[in-house]
XYZ file of N, CA, C and O in Angstrom:
840
model
N 100.409 112.495 246.032
C 101.596 112.646 246.877
C 102.052 114.098 246.843
O 102.038 114.738 245.800
N 102.489 114.618 247.983
C 102.929 115.995 248.042
C 104.392 116.074 248.437
O 104.874 115.288 249.236
N 105.084 117.024 247.837
C 106.482 117.243 248.209
C 106.537 118.123 249.441
O 105.528 118.632 249.908
N 107.738 118.324 249.992
C 107.899 119.206 251.138
C 107.428 120.599 250.765
O 107.732 121.121 249.705
N 106.706 121.241 251.660
C 106.181 122.570 251.365
C 104.746 122.515 250.894
O 104.106 123.533 250.675
N 104.195 121.334 250.657
C 102.785 121.212 250.317
C 102.450 121.273 248.847
O 101.280 121.302 248.469
N 103.464 121.334 247.946
C 103.186 121.387 246.512
C 103.123 119.978 245.949
O 103.976 119.135 246.233
N 102.102 119.697 245.112
C 101.979 118.351 244.548
C 103.082 118.078 243.547
O 103.505 118.962 242.810
N 103.599 116.884 243.529
C 104.601 116.479 242.538
C 103.913 115.815 241.368
O 102.807 115.290 241.486
N 104.563 115.860 240.179
C 104.009 115.216 238.981
C 104.321 113.736 239.021
O 105.456 113.339 239.284
N 103.333 112.972 238.725
C 103.521 111.532 238.695
C 104.243 111.129 237.431
O 104.359 111.906 236.477
N 104.726 109.910 237.413
C 105.400 109.378 236.220
C 104.460 109.365 235.029
O 104.861 109.658 233.892
N 103.191 109.048 235.254
C 102.205 108.998 234.171
C 101.989 110.376 233.557
O 101.886 110.524 232.340
N 101.939 111.412 234.440
C 101.766 112.775 233.931
C 102.967 113.214 233.101
O 102.824 113.841 232.052
N 104.152 112.897 233.598
C 105.362 113.240 232.843
C 105.390 112.532 231.495
O 105.802 113.096 230.479
N 104.949 111.294 231.482
C 104.931 110.521 230.248
C 103.979 111.131 229.233
O 104.281 111.215 228.038
N 102.787 111.575 229.751
C 101.807 112.187 228.847
C 102.347 113.500 228.269
O 102.172 113.797 227.087
N 103.013 114.284 229.103
C 103.589 115.548 228.623
C 104.658 115.306 227.561
O 104.735 116.006 226.545
N 105.491 114.329 227.799
C 106.529 113.984 226.825
C 105.905 113.552 225.502
O 106.360 113.946 224.413
N 104.820 112.739 225.586
C 104.132 112.264 224.378
C 103.550 113.431 223.580
O 103.661 113.490 222.351
N 102.921 114.373 224.309
C 102.334 115.547 223.640
C 103.407 116.379 222.958
O 103.282 116.788 221.804
N 104.512 116.663 223.674
C 105.605 117.450 223.105
C 106.235 116.759 221.897
O 106.536 117.397 220.877
N 106.422 115.461 222.021
C 107.002 114.704 220.909
C 106.089 114.744 219.686
O 106.553 114.919 218.545
N 104.784 114.611 219.916
C 103.818 114.661 218.817
C 103.842 116.020 218.125
O 103.762 116.117 216.895
N 103.942 117.088 218.939
C 104.013 118.434 218.365
C 105.263 118.601 217.513
O 105.215 119.190 216.421
N 106.390 118.093 218.015
C 107.639 118.195 217.258
C 107.551 117.440 215.944
O 108.002 117.918 214.899
N 106.949 116.250 215.975
C 106.789 115.460 214.749
C 105.890 116.188 213.760
O 106.167 116.241 212.555
N 104.803 116.785 214.274
C 103.868 117.510 213.399
C 104.539 118.695 212.727
O 104.378 118.928 211.527
N 105.312 119.450 213.528
C 106.031 120.609 212.963
C 107.032 120.155 211.916
O 107.177 120.766 210.851
N 107.747 119.069 212.201
C 108.713 118.539 211.240
C 108.062 118.113 209.943
O 108.569 118.392 208.839
N 106.904 117.458 210.057
C 106.181 117.014 208.853
C 105.703 118.194 208.031
O 105.773 118.178 206.796
N 105.204 119.239 208.715
C 104.750 120.434 208.000
C 105.905 121.111 207.274
O 105.751 121.584 206.141
N 107.077 121.151 207.910
C 108.257 121.752 207.280
C 108.666 120.976 206.032
O 108.952 121.553 204.979
N 108.680 119.647 206.141
C 109.052 118.826 204.993
C 108.050 118.974 203.862
O 108.426 119.030 202.684
N 106.757 119.065 204.211
C 105.732 119.230 203.190
C 105.876 120.568 202.494
O 105.771 120.653 201.256
N 106.142 121.615 203.270
C 106.325 122.939 202.690
C 107.538 122.971 201.764
O 107.503 123.559 200.685
N 108.625 122.336 202.192
C 109.831 122.280 201.364
C 109.578 121.540 200.061
O 110.024 121.965 198.993
N 108.829 120.442 200.158
C 108.522 119.657 198.964
C 107.657 120.444 197.999
O 107.867 120.423 196.785
N 106.666 121.160 198.536
C 105.796 121.969 197.681
C 106.572 123.099 197.023
O 106.352 123.419 195.858
N 107.499 123.691 197.780
C 108.309 124.781 197.225
C 109.165 124.280 196.077
O 109.315 124.936 195.046
N 109.738 123.080 196.253
C 110.561 122.506 195.186
C 109.723 122.176 193.957
O 110.159 122.339 192.824
N 108.490 121.701 194.192
C 107.639 121.339 193.068
C 107.199 122.564 192.274
O 106.889 122.474 191.098
N 107.194 123.744 192.960
C 106.810 124.968 192.266
C 107.984 125.624 191.556
O 107.810 126.572 190.812
N 109.197 125.171 191.828
C 110.384 125.761 191.220
C 110.361 125.540 189.711
O 110.165 124.426 189.234
N 110.505 126.615 188.927
C 110.460 126.478 187.465
C 111.475 125.465 186.955
O 112.622 125.466 187.370
N 111.025 124.613 186.048
C 111.889 123.558 185.518
C 112.490 123.933 184.160
O 113.358 123.249 183.656
N 111.981 125.005 183.558
C 112.494 125.436 182.260
C 112.263 126.938 182.125
O 111.570 127.551 182.946
N 112.851 127.546 181.098
C 112.771 128.996 180.949
C 111.339 129.485 180.794
O 110.970 130.537 181.322
N 110.524 128.719 180.084
C 109.164 129.161 179.799
C 108.250 129.104 181.015
O 107.090 129.523 180.942
N 108.741 128.594 182.126
C 107.957 128.563 183.365
C 108.061 129.879 184.148
O 107.342 130.065 185.124
N 108.943 130.771 183.712
C 109.172 132.017 184.448
C 108.235 133.136 183.994
O 107.751 133.147 182.857
N 108.029 134.077 184.899
C 107.382 135.338 184.563
C 108.429 136.437 184.633
O 109.325 136.408 185.487
N 108.327 137.403 183.719
C 109.274 138.518 183.680
C 108.484 139.815 183.474
O 107.272 139.792 183.269
N 109.177 140.931 183.519
C 108.569 142.229 183.241
C 108.902 142.646 181.810
O 110.031 142.453 181.351
N 107.912 143.210 181.115
C 108.215 143.736 179.785
C 108.785 145.140 179.919
O 108.971 145.653 181.029
N 109.073 145.781 178.790
C 109.723 147.096 178.816
C 108.850 148.169 179.454
O 109.358 149.218 179.884
N 107.544 147.917 179.545
C 106.624 148.869 180.166
C 106.339 148.528 181.620
O 105.489 149.139 182.265
N 107.036 147.496 182.135
C 106.879 147.143 183.535
C 105.752 146.181 183.837
O 105.451 145.908 185.001
N 105.113 145.655 182.806
C 104.004 144.718 183.007
C 104.541 143.292 183.143
O 105.484 142.916 182.461
N 103.902 142.505 184.004
C 104.304 141.118 184.193
C 103.789 140.270 183.031
O 102.611 140.315 182.686
N 104.693 139.525 182.427
C 104.317 138.640 181.319
C 104.902 137.254 181.569
O 105.956 137.114 182.198
N 104.202 136.246 181.100
C 104.667 134.873 181.248
C 105.420 134.452 179.994
O 104.947 134.675 178.866
N 106.578 133.839 180.193
C 107.327 133.318 179.053
C 106.701 132.053 178.491
O 107.150 131.517 177.480
N 105.627 131.612 179.128
C 104.891 130.438 178.650
C 104.397 130.631 177.221
O 104.229 129.672 176.470
N 104.192 131.878 176.830
C 103.713 132.176 175.478
C 104.699 131.721 174.394
O 104.324 131.598 173.216
N 105.959 131.493 174.795
C 106.966 131.077 173.815
C 107.214 129.572 173.813
O 108.046 129.095 173.042
N 106.508 128.849 174.659
C 106.665 127.393 174.677
C 106.261 126.814 173.328
O 105.288 127.232 172.713
N 107.024 125.826 172.884
C 106.768 125.239 171.575
C 107.495 125.948 170.447
O 107.430 125.517 169.292
N 108.207 127.031 170.792
C 108.977 127.776 169.804
C 110.456 127.791 170.208
O 110.802 127.466 171.337
N 111.290 128.189 169.277
C 112.712 128.379 169.553
C 112.925 129.835 169.957
O 112.353 130.740 169.350
N 113.736 130.057 170.981
C 114.022 131.421 171.426
C 115.529 131.658 171.456
O 116.295 130.770 171.826
N 115.911 132.858 171.082
C 117.307 133.278 171.213
C 117.324 134.436 172.209
O 116.887 135.544 171.900
N 117.780 134.154 173.416
C 117.799 135.146 174.487
C 119.131 135.892 174.449
O 120.199 135.274 174.406
N 119.044 137.233 174.465
C 120.251 138.052 174.307
C 120.262 139.164 175.352
O 119.250 139.843 175.562
N 121.405 139.373 176.012
C 121.542 140.537 176.902
C 122.054 141.712 176.070
O 123.207 141.755 175.651
N 121.158 142.637 175.779
C 121.445 143.704 174.814
C 121.895 144.985 175.505
O 121.726 145.167 176.707
N 122.456 145.896 174.696
C 122.875 147.210 175.182
C 122.825 148.203 174.030
O 123.062 147.836 172.875
N 122.536 149.456 174.347
C 122.343 150.478 173.311
C 123.639 151.125 172.842
O 123.699 151.658 171.739
N 124.676 151.123 173.666
C 125.896 151.876 173.356
C 127.146 151.011 173.472
O 128.189 151.470 173.957
N 127.041 149.794 172.998
C 128.189 148.886 172.988
C 128.840 148.909 171.609
O 128.220 149.294 170.611
N 130.092 148.496 171.557
C 130.755 148.378 170.256
C 130.111 147.297 169.394
O 130.321 147.246 168.177
N 129.281 146.447 170.018
C 128.603 145.370 169.289
C 127.164 145.719 168.909
O 126.487 144.918 168.266
N 126.686 146.899 169.298
C 125.263 147.202 169.186
C 124.742 147.154 167.754
O 123.797 146.411 167.451
N 125.298 147.959 166.878
C 124.749 148.060 165.530
C 124.783 146.729 164.793
O 123.770 146.288 164.231
N 125.933 146.078 164.779
C 126.073 144.807 164.064
C 125.091 143.768 164.601
O 124.420 143.068 163.833
N 124.973 143.688 165.915
C 124.115 142.664 166.507
C 122.637 142.972 166.340
O 121.848 142.076 166.016
N 122.233 144.208 166.554
C 120.820 144.531 166.393
C 120.348 144.256 164.966
O 119.269 143.709 164.749
N 121.164 144.623 163.998
C 120.768 144.395 162.600
C 120.732 142.896 162.278
O 119.809 142.408 161.614
N 121.729 142.154 162.751
C 121.778 140.715 162.485
C 120.643 139.978 163.211
O 120.015 139.076 162.647
N 120.368 140.366 164.440
C 119.293 139.722 165.198
C 117.927 140.013 164.580
O 117.058 139.134 164.522
N 117.742 141.245 164.117
C 116.473 141.576 163.466
C 116.295 140.786 162.175
O 115.188 140.290 161.887
N 117.360 140.643 161.406
C 117.287 139.847 160.173
C 116.894 138.399 160.490
O 116.061 137.801 159.793
N 117.479 137.842 161.535
C 117.189 136.465 161.922
C 115.753 136.329 162.425
O 115.043 135.380 162.070
N 115.328 137.287 163.218
C 113.960 137.283 163.754
C 112.939 137.354 162.619
O 111.922 136.649 162.622
N 113.227 138.185 161.639
C 112.327 138.354 160.506
C 112.343 137.139 159.587
O 111.307 136.689 159.086
N 113.534 136.575 159.376
C 113.680 135.435 158.463
C 112.946 134.199 158.972
O 112.210 133.537 158.228
N 113.127 133.875 160.239
C 112.557 132.639 160.778
C 111.110 132.800 161.223
O 110.393 131.812 161.389
N 110.680 134.019 161.431
C 109.267 134.270 161.722
C 108.860 133.924 163.133
O 109.387 133.002 163.752
N 107.894 134.660 163.652
C 107.500 134.504 165.048
C 106.615 133.277 165.294
O 106.300 132.979 166.451
N 106.219 132.582 164.252
C 105.420 131.368 164.458
C 106.246 130.260 165.098
O 105.718 129.409 165.818
N 107.571 130.287 164.809
C 108.433 129.231 165.320
C 109.677 129.744 166.058
O 110.386 128.959 166.675
N 109.923 131.050 165.992
C 111.185 131.576 166.510
C 111.018 133.018 166.979
O 110.273 133.802 166.374
N 111.726 133.366 168.061
C 111.760 134.746 168.537
C 113.120 135.074 169.138
O 113.712 134.239 169.827
N 113.577 136.281 168.864
C 114.681 136.847 169.622
C 114.055 137.508 170.847
O 113.065 138.239 170.720
N 114.593 137.253 172.030
C 114.090 137.850 173.266
C 115.205 138.698 173.872
O 116.245 138.176 174.267
N 114.989 140.019 173.909
C 116.036 140.954 174.335
C 115.867 141.361 175.792
O 114.805 141.823 176.202
N 116.948 141.185 176.555
C 116.976 141.581 177.966
C 118.082 142.609 178.164
O 119.261 142.244 178.246
N 117.751 143.895 178.235
C 118.777 144.916 178.453
C 119.427 144.765 179.828
O 118.775 144.382 180.803
N 120.714 145.080 179.895
C 121.438 145.025 181.170
C 122.427 146.180 181.231
O 123.166 146.412 180.268
N 122.425 146.899 182.343
C 123.304 148.056 182.488
C 124.506 147.811 183.366
O 125.075 148.766 183.900
N 124.902 146.570 183.533
C 126.007 146.237 184.431
C 127.366 146.113 183.735
O 128.348 145.771 184.377
N 127.390 146.382 182.437
C 128.641 146.244 181.692
C 129.097 147.625 181.217
O 128.745 148.082 180.125
N 129.850 148.295 182.059
C 130.302 149.635 181.735
C 129.131 150.607 181.669
O 128.145 150.476 182.382
N 129.217 151.573 180.777
C 128.150 152.567 180.588
C 127.418 152.306 179.276
O 126.997 153.233 178.592
N 127.262 151.039 178.929
C 126.707 150.696 177.616
C 125.188 150.665 177.581
O 124.605 150.604 176.503
N 124.530 150.697 178.748
C 123.058 150.691 178.768
C 122.554 151.546 179.932
O 122.057 151.039 180.935
N 122.657 152.886 179.806
C 122.308 153.770 180.916
C 120.821 154.109 181.023
O 120.365 154.561 182.067
N 120.051 153.908 179.968
C 118.660 154.354 179.950
C 117.704 153.457 180.716
O 118.081 152.412 181.254
N 116.421 153.870 180.753
C 115.403 153.010 181.351
C 114.843 152.063 180.291
O 115.134 152.205 179.090
N 114.039 151.131 180.704
C 113.577 150.066 179.815
C 112.807 150.605 178.617
O 112.989 150.158 177.479
N 111.924 151.564 178.870
C 111.108 152.126 177.790
C 111.982 152.822 176.747
O 111.804 152.641 175.537
N 112.944 153.620 177.211
C 113.827 154.337 176.286
C 114.723 153.374 175.506
O 115.026 153.612 174.333
N 115.154 152.310 176.150
C 115.999 151.308 175.485
C 115.254 150.674 174.323
O 115.777 150.558 173.210
N 114.015 150.263 174.568
C 113.204 149.652 173.508
C 112.939 150.642 172.385
O 113.054 150.297 171.200
N 112.592 151.874 172.739
C 112.311 152.902 171.729
C 113.528 153.184 170.858
O 113.412 153.326 169.631
N 114.699 153.248 171.486
C 115.939 153.495 170.746
C 116.199 152.385 169.731
O 116.533 152.647 168.568
N 116.043 151.133 170.155
C 116.309 149.998 169.265
C 115.330 149.979 168.089
O 115.713 149.709 166.953
N 114.074 150.267 168.366
C 113.065 150.246 167.304
C 113.252 151.405 166.331
O 113.144 151.228 165.113
N 113.527 152.581 166.877
C 113.670 153.771 166.030
C 114.956 153.748 165.220
O 114.973 154.077 164.029
N 116.038 153.337 165.839
C 117.356 153.403 165.195
C 117.632 152.212 164.288
O 118.214 152.374 163.201
N 117.211 151.030 164.695
C 117.565 149.814 163.953
C 116.362 149.042 163.417
O 116.530 147.977 162.839
N 115.165 149.570 163.598
C 113.978 148.897 163.074
C 113.685 147.562 163.721
O 113.084 146.679 163.106
N 114.105 147.412 164.971
C 113.927 146.146 165.681
C 112.448 145.888 165.985
O 111.722 146.788 166.394
N 112.000 144.650 165.783
C 110.607 144.280 166.071
C 110.488 143.140 167.080
O 109.380 142.770 167.460
N 111.616 142.588 167.510
C 111.511 141.468 168.451
C 111.221 141.983 169.866
O 111.421 143.162 170.174
N 110.709 141.116 170.748
C 110.279 141.526 172.087
C 111.430 142.027 172.968
O 112.503 141.440 172.991
N 111.141 143.124 173.684
C 112.062 143.668 174.672
C 111.466 143.501 176.057
O 110.265 143.691 176.253
N 112.337 143.186 177.009
C 111.886 143.047 178.381
C 112.552 144.113 179.249
O 113.397 144.872 178.789
N 112.134 144.160 180.494
C 112.630 145.174 181.410
C 114.137 144.996 181.653
O 114.664 143.891 181.598
N 114.793 146.082 181.908
C 116.225 146.091 182.213
C 116.482 145.222 183.444
O 115.798 145.349 184.466
N 117.459 144.344 183.358
C 117.684 143.365 184.424
C 119.108 143.438 184.970
O 119.982 144.089 184.406
N 119.304 142.719 186.085
C 120.638 142.472 186.619
C 121.031 141.036 186.292
O 120.223 140.119 186.413
N 122.261 140.872 185.873
C 122.809 139.541 185.596
C 123.899 139.194 186.599
O 124.003 138.058 187.050
N 124.684 140.202 186.977
C 125.801 140.002 187.893
C 125.377 140.303 189.333
O 124.362 140.963 189.565
N 126.168 139.819 190.284
C 125.925 140.155 191.675
C 125.017 139.179 192.395
O 124.726 138.084 191.909
N 124.550 139.617 193.562
C 123.794 138.723 194.447
C 122.306 138.681 194.158
O 121.589 137.883 194.754
N 121.816 139.545 193.275
C 120.377 139.592 193.012
C 120.091 139.570 191.510
O 119.469 140.490 190.968
N 120.515 138.524 190.809
C 120.286 138.469 189.365
C 118.828 138.169 189.044
O 118.088 137.626 189.866
N 118.422 138.518 187.840
C 117.080 138.182 187.383
C 116.905 136.667 187.381
O 117.747 135.948 186.824
N 115.833 136.136 187.997
C 115.668 134.680 188.113
C 115.648 133.940 186.776
O 116.241 132.862 186.655
N 114.958 134.498 185.785
C 114.890 133.834 184.487
C 116.270 133.769 183.837
O 116.666 132.734 183.286
N 117.008 134.867 183.915
C 118.336 134.874 183.296
C 119.306 134.010 184.097
O 120.209 133.399 183.538
N 119.111 133.957 185.400
C 119.961 133.086 186.222
C 119.740 131.617 185.845
O 120.678 130.811 185.839
N 118.491 131.261 185.522
C 118.224 129.904 185.057
C 119.047 129.614 183.799
O 119.617 128.526 183.641
N 119.123 130.596 182.919
C 119.875 130.439 181.675
C 121.363 130.251 181.970
O 121.996 129.314 181.465
N 121.928 131.141 182.776
C 123.365 131.058 183.051
C 123.711 129.805 183.855
O 124.771 129.211 183.657
N 122.821 129.402 184.756
C 123.056 128.160 185.506
C 123.028 126.946 184.574
O 123.760 125.967 184.784
N 122.185 127.014 183.547
C 122.037 125.885 182.624
C 123.313 125.606 181.852
O 123.645 124.449 181.563
N 124.032 126.675 181.508
C 125.260 126.503 180.717
C 126.523 126.730 181.547
O 127.642 126.618 181.033
N 126.331 127.064 182.818
C 127.471 127.318 183.719
C 128.393 128.413 183.180
O 129.619 128.342 183.312
N 127.761 129.432 182.563
C 128.507 130.574 182.053
C 127.703 131.844 182.289
O 126.503 131.880 182.050
N 128.379 132.881 182.767
C 127.756 134.182 182.961
C 128.359 135.159 181.962
O 129.586 135.208 181.811
N 127.522 135.925 181.239
C 128.063 136.867 180.251
C 129.094 137.815 180.849
O 128.910 138.340 181.949
N 130.167 138.017 180.105
C 131.200 138.946 180.537
C 131.020 140.317 179.884
O 131.713 141.270 180.243
N 130.109 140.365 178.902
C 129.855 141.630 178.197
C 128.482 141.532 177.546
O 127.742 140.585 177.771
N 128.157 142.519 176.750
C 126.854 142.551 176.078
C 126.758 141.538 174.936
O 127.756 141.079 174.404
N 125.530 141.237 174.567
C 125.197 140.456 173.377
C 125.704 139.011 173.401
O 126.112 138.466 172.378
N 125.676 138.407 174.578
C 125.798 136.953 174.611
C 124.453 136.386 174.165
O 123.402 136.946 174.491
N 124.499 135.297 173.449
C 123.273 134.724 172.876
C 123.071 133.305 173.398
O 123.982 132.485 173.343
N 121.849 133.037 173.856
C 121.527 131.730 174.428
C 120.348 131.128 173.667
O 119.261 131.708 173.639
N 120.580 129.983 173.060
C 119.543 129.334 172.263
C 118.714 128.410 173.150
O 119.257 127.534 173.844
N 117.403 128.607 173.117
C 116.475 127.840 173.957
C 115.557 127.032 173.064
O 114.957 127.574 172.116
N 115.440 125.730 173.348
C 114.607 124.867 172.491
C 113.121 124.999 172.841
O 112.755 125.702 173.797
N 112.228 124.353 172.083
C 110.788 124.502 172.314
C 110.323 124.060 173.693
O 109.248 124.450 174.143
N 111.117 123.241 174.382
C 110.758 122.783 175.729
C 111.306 123.717 176.814
O 111.119 123.457 178.006
N 111.979 124.784 176.424
C 112.473 125.748 177.402
C 113.843 125.434 177.969
O 114.253 126.021 178.973
N 114.578 124.526 177.336
C 115.914 124.165 177.799
C 116.980 124.914 176.976
O 116.860 125.034 175.759
N 118.003 125.384 177.658
C 119.095 126.085 176.980
C 120.025 125.049 176.351
O 120.539 124.170 177.042
N 120.221 125.164 175.044
C 120.982 124.126 174.340
C 122.367 124.599 173.871
O 123.243 123.772 173.604
N 122.555 125.926 173.776
C 123.859 126.412 173.337
C 123.967 127.910 173.586
O 122.953 128.596 173.735
N 125.195 128.416 173.663
C 125.380 129.860 173.807
C 126.538 130.324 172.932
O 127.399 129.530 172.521
N 126.524 131.625 172.614
C 127.573 132.240 171.807
C 128.006 133.549 172.450
O 127.184 134.306 172.972
N 129.280 133.851 172.378
C 129.805 135.137 172.818
C 129.601 136.169 171.705
O 129.397 135.793 170.541
N 129.676 137.459 172.013
C 129.345 138.492 171.022
C 130.240 138.494 169.788
O 129.797 138.871 168.691
N 131.486 138.076 169.950
C 132.405 138.114 168.808
C 132.225 136.919 167.857
O 132.816 136.907 166.766
N 131.430 135.941 168.246
C 131.233 134.770 167.399
C 130.270 135.071 166.253
O 129.334 135.869 166.399
N 130.487 134.395 165.136
C 129.745 134.680 163.912
C 128.259 134.365 164.051
O 127.889 133.292 164.511
N 127.428 135.306 163.620
C 125.979 135.125 163.694
C 125.509 133.989 162.788
O 124.429 133.416 162.997
N 126.315 133.623 161.803
C 125.934 132.534 160.905
C 125.851 131.209 161.651
O 125.022 130.351 161.323
N 126.688 131.033 162.648
C 126.629 129.833 163.474
C 125.333 129.793 164.280
O 124.703 128.741 164.430
N 124.925 130.956 164.790
C 123.661 131.060 165.514
C 122.502 130.706 164.591
O 121.601 129.937 164.955
N 122.541 131.270 163.394
C 121.467 131.022 162.421
C 121.359 129.541 162.091
O 120.254 128.983 162.020
N 122.493 128.895 161.887
C 122.500 127.478 161.525
C 121.814 126.618 162.596
O 120.986 125.755 162.278
N 122.144 126.869 163.854
C 121.556 126.099 164.954
C 120.069 126.408 165.104
O 119.251 125.510 165.354
N 119.707 127.680 164.980
C 118.303 128.074 165.117
C 117.455 127.488 163.998
O 116.350 126.982 164.238
N 117.973 127.542 162.788
C 117.247 126.979 161.630
C 117.016 125.487 161.829
O 115.936 124.965 161.513
N 118.002 124.790 162.365
C 117.872 123.348 162.587
C 116.732 123.040 163.560
O 115.925 122.127 163.332
N 116.646 123.808 164.646
C 115.580 123.588 165.622
C 114.216 123.959 165.061
O 113.221 123.259 165.305
N 114.163 125.031 164.291
C 112.895 125.430 163.661
C 112.436 124.375 162.667
O 111.245 124.031 162.596
N 113.374 123.826 161.918
C 113.042 122.770 160.961
C 112.442 121.554 161.671
O 111.485 120.945 161.202
N 112.997 121.221 162.830
C 112.467 120.097 163.606
C 111.015 120.346 164.032
O 110.191 119.429 164.030
N 110.719 121.583 164.416
C 109.341 121.929 164.803
C 108.389 121.734 163.627
O 107.311 121.137 163.764
N 108.791 122.220 162.458
C 107.940 122.133 161.271
C 107.712 120.678 160.869
O 106.584 120.267 160.562
N 108.785 119.873 160.892
C 108.658 118.467 160.519
C 107.753 117.717 161.508
O 106.950 116.869 161.112
N 107.877 118.048 162.775
C 107.044 117.399 163.794
C 105.578 117.721 163.578
O 104.707 116.851 163.706
N 105.286 118.971 163.232
C 103.903 119.349 162.985
C 103.326 118.645 161.764
O 102.148 118.255 161.752
N 104.157 118.440 160.753
C 103.700 117.747 159.541
C 103.373 116.285 159.846
O 102.394 115.734 159.325
N 104.212 115.671 160.676
C 103.967 114.279 161.057
C 102.672 114.153 161.845
O 101.881 113.229 161.666
N 102.432 115.102 162.731
C 101.207 115.072 163.552
C 99.957 115.255 162.724
O 98.884 114.775 163.098
N 100.085 115.980 161.613
C 98.930 116.167 160.723
C 98.616 114.872 159.976
O 97.501 114.612 159.591
């Protein structure tokens, strides 16, 4: 059938086929979007040890190496009123509990006043030279603002608290879950007590498995 002017008109069957094709395309696109979203969610880290971070030399490292151990994550600074007391206390704790079951993990941050102005390499060197620190240092990070470090954001989201200053301490269990936090003015003995308890659990579990 032709319309006025000699141009053929589309039949009902043709229109139906076009609608079917378009609808199928829309369904396919929708399914692909849902699949992509599901895959993205499945890849989202479920615990701290699922993250990758940069070390003080800028190399990418996986926190997976600390799975099965207790970690004390700390946002450190070189020129804070808490620096000397905390670095010495953290090093004592790191040395006492040993790296087989426990590690202090230091994340420098320069967003709290002028307490951490240096670069990552200089920050690590200063801590090691001045205070004899041996625990792992990572690259200088952001904690505040719209672009925080993903691993540290996982920590702060877990406890619904963001550090207001340097040397907040976050205790992470062997499964990578944040179980407690301390502000810088709180006694390190409380930190030690909780860390020792988790380390003891690891040792007892290993003995049972043997």
